[in-house]
Short mmCIF file of C-alpha atoms in Angstrom, two decimals:
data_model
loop_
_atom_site.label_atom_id
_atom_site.label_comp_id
_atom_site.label_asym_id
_atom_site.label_seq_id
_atom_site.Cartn_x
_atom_site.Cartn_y
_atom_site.Cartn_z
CA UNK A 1 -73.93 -11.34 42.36
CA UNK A 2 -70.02 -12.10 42.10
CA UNK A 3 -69.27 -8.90 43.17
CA UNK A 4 -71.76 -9.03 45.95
CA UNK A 5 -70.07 -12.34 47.35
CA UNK A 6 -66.43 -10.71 47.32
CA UNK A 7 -67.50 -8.32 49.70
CA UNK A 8 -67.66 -11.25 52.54
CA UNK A 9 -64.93 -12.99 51.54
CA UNK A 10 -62.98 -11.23 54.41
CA UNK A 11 -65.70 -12.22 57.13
CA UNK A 12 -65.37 -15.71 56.68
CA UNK A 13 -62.90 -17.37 59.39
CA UNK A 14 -61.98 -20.22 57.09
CA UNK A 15 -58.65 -22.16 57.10
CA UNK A 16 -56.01 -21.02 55.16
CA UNK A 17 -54.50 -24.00 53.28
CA UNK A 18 -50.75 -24.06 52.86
CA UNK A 19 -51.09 -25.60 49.54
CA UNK A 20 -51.74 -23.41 46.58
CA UNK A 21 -55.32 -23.64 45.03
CA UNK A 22 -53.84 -23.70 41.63
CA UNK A 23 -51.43 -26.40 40.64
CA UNK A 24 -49.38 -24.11 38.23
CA UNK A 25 -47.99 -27.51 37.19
CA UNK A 26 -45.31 -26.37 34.24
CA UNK A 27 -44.04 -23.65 36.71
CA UNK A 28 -43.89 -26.02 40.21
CA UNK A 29 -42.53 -28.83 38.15
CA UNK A 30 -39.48 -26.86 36.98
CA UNK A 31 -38.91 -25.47 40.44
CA UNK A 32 -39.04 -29.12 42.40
CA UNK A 33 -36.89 -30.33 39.89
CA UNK A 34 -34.13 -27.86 40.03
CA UNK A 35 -34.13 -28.27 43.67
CA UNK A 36 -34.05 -31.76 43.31
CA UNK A 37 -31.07 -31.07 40.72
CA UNK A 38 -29.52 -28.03 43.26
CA UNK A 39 -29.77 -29.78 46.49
CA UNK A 40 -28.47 -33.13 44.92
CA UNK A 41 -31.15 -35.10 46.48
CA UNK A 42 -30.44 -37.93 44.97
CA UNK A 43 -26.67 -38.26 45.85
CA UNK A 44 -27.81 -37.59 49.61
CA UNK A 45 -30.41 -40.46 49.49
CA UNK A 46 -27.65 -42.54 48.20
CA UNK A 47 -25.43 -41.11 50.81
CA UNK A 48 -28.21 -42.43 53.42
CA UNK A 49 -28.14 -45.88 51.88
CA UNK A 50 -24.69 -46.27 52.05
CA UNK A 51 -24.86 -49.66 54.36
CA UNK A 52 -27.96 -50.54 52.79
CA UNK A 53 -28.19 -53.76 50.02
CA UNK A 54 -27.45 -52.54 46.76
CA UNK A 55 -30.13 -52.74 43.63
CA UNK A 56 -28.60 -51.90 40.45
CA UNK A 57 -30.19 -51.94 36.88
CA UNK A 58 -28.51 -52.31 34.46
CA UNK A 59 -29.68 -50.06 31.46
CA UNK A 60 -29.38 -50.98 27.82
CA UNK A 61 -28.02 -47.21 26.97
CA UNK A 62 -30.19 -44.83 23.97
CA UNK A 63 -28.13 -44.13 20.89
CA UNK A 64 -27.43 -40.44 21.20
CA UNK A 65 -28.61 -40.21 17.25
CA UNK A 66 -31.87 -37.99 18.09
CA UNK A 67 -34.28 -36.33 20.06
CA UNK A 68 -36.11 -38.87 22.69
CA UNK A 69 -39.11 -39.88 21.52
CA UNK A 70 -41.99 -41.87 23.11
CA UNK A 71 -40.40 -45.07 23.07
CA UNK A 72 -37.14 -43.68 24.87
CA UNK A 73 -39.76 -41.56 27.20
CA UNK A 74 -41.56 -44.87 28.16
CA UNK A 75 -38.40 -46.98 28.50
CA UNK A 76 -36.70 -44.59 30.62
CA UNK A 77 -39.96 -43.88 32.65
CA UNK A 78 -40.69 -47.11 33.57
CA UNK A 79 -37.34 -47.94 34.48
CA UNK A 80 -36.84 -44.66 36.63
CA UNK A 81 -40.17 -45.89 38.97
CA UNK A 82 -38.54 -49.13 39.67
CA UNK A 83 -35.33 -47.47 40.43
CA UNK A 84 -37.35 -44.95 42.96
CA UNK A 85 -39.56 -47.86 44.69
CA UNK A 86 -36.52 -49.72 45.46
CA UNK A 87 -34.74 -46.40 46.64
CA UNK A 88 -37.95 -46.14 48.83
CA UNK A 89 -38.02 -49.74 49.92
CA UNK A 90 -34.35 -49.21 51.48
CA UNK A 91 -31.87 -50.09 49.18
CA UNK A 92 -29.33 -48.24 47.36
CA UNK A 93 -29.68 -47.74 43.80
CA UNK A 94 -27.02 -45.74 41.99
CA UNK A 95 -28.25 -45.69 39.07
CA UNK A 96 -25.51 -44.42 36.23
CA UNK A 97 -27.02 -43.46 33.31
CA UNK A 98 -25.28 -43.81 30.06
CA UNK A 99 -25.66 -43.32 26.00
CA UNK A 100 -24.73 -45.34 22.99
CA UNK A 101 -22.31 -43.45 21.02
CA UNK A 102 -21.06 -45.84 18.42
CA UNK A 103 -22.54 -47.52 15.09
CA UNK A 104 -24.28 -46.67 12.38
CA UNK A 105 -27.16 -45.04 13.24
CA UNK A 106 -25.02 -41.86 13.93
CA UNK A 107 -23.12 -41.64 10.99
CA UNK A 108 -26.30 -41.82 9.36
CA UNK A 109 -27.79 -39.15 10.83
CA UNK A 110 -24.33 -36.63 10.79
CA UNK A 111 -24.15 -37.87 7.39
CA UNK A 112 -28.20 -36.66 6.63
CA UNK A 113 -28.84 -33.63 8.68
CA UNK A 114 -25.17 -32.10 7.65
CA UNK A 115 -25.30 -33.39 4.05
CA UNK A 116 -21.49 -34.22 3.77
CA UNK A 117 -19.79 -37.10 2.48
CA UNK A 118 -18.01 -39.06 4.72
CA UNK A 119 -14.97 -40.02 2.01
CA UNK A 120 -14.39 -36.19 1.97
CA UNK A 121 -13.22 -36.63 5.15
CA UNK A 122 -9.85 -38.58 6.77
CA UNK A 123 -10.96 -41.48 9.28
CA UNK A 124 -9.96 -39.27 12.09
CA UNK A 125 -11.82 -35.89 11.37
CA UNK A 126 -14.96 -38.03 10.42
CA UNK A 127 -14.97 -39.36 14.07
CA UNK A 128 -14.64 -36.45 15.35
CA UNK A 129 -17.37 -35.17 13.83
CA UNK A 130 -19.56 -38.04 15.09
CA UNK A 131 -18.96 -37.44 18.66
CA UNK A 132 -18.89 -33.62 18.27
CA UNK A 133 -22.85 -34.43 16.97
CA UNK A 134 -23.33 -37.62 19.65
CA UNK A 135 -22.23 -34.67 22.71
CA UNK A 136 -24.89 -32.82 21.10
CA UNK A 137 -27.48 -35.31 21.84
CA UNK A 138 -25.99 -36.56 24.94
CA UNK A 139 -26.94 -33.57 26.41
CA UNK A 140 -30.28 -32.61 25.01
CA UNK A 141 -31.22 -36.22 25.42
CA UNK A 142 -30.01 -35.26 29.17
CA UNK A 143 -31.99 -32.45 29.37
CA UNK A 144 -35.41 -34.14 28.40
CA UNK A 145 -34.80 -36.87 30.62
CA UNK A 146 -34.36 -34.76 34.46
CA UNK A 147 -37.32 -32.95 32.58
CA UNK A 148 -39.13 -36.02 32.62
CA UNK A 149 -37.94 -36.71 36.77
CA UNK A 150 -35.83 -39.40 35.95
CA UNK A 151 -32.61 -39.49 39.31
CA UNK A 152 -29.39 -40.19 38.32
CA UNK A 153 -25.99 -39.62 38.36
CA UNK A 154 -26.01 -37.53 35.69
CA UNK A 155 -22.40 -35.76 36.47
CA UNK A 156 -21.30 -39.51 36.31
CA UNK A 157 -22.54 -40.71 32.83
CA UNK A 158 -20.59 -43.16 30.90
CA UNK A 159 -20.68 -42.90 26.97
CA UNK A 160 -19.32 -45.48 24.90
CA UNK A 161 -16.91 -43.19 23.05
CA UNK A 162 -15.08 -42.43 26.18
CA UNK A 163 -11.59 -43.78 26.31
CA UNK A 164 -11.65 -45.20 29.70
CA UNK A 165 -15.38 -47.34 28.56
CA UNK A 166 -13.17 -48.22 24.99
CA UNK A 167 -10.02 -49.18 27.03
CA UNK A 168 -12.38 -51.91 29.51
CA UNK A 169 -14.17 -52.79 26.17
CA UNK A 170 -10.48 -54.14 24.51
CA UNK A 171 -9.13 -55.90 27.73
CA UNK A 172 -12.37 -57.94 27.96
CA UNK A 173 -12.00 -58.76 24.06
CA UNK A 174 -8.14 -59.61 24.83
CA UNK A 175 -9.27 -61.70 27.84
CA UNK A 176 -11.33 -63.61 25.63
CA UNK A 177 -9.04 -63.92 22.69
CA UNK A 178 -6.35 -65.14 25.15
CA UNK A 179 -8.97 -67.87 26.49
CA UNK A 180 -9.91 -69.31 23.17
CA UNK A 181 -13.81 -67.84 23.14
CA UNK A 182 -12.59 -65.67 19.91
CA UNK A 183 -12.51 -67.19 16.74
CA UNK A 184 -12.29 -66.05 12.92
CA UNK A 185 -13.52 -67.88 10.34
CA UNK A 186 -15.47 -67.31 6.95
CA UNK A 187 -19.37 -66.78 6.90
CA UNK A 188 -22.08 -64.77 4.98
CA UNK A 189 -22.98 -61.56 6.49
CA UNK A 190 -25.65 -58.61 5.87
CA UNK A 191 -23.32 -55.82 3.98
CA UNK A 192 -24.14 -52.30 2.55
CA UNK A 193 -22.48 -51.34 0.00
CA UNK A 194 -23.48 -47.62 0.16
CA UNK A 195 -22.76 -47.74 3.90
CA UNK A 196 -19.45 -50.07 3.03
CA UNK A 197 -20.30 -51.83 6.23
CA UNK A 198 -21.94 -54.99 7.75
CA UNK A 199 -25.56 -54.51 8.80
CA UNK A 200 -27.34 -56.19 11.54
CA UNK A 201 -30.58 -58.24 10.95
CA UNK A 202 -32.69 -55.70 12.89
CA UNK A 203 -30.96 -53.28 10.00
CA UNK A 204 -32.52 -55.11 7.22
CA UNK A 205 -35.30 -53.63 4.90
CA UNK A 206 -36.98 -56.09 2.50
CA UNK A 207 -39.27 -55.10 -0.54
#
């Protein structure tokens, strides 16, 4: 019966839809995003907003310790529709996007997925190792996200280990050592001793 129904396909005069009757979603994703990546769509809608009032979030930035996971996913999702509605509402949003490079939770994880000892190493070559392993994330973390549709200025990140972001970082501390709002005096604190560091409370395991 199929085969008896093909035969008139031809004879019908039925519209012919521009739109493809299969989604082909994995494929047509990928290809809308690298033309929003290719055609910088995003720079040119900021471009178009240039007189417009400005909307900027400010994003607490991922450690770059990992692979994103739902949490990150969610975070950045949800953030990334607020950022487009307001784009779409008229105002410029240039959003910068931007990774946590420094603490703990990296030199935990160089320190468990390359199984070396950090005190076999001089201060120096064991930070470079740590932000040899944070680029690493940076950009898979990058990849995942613009796989996910989030617009940014991804050409423009900021990273906390960069030396202009460290340089900002110490004049604000100066400014507020000079001003009085920095003060040292003796107190109890959370400390590892296998880590040989202070921990914060969120850090804290008990049993």
């Amino acid at each position: 019966m199929a085969k008896e129904n093909e035969k008139y396909n031809g004879t019908i005069n039925l519209p012919k839809p521009l739109l493809r009757m299969k989604a082909n979603l994995p494929q047509t994703e990928e290809t809308w995003l690298r033309f929003w990546e290719d055609d910088n769509v995003f720079e040119k809608a900021l471009e178009r907003r240039k007189n417009s009032p400005l909307f900027v979030l400010h994003d607490g930035p991922p450690y770059a310790n990992g692979d994103i996971h739902l949490g990150t996913a969610l975070n950045k999702v949800l953030k990334d529709a607020v950022n487009k509605y307001k784009l779409l509402r008229g105002f410029k949003t240039p959003y910068v996007p931007g990774w946590d490079t420094h603490g703990l939770p990296i030199e935990q994880q160089v320190t468990k997925q390359t199984k070396i000892n950090p005190e076999d190493f001089a201060v120096t070559e064991w930070r470079d190792k740590c932000r040899d392993f944070a680029l690493s994330y940076i950009d898979k973390q990058m990849k995942s996200f613009k796989r996910l549709g989030v617009l940014g200025l991804w050409k423009d990140y900021y990273a906390t280990f960069k030396p202009e972001y460290e340089g900002k970082e110490l004049e604000i501390l100066a400014d507020l050592a000079e001003n009085g709002f920095v003060i040292r005096k003796r107190r109890p604190v959370y400390w590892c001793p296998h880590c040989k560091t202070t921990l914060a409370e969120a850090e804290i395991e008990y049993r």
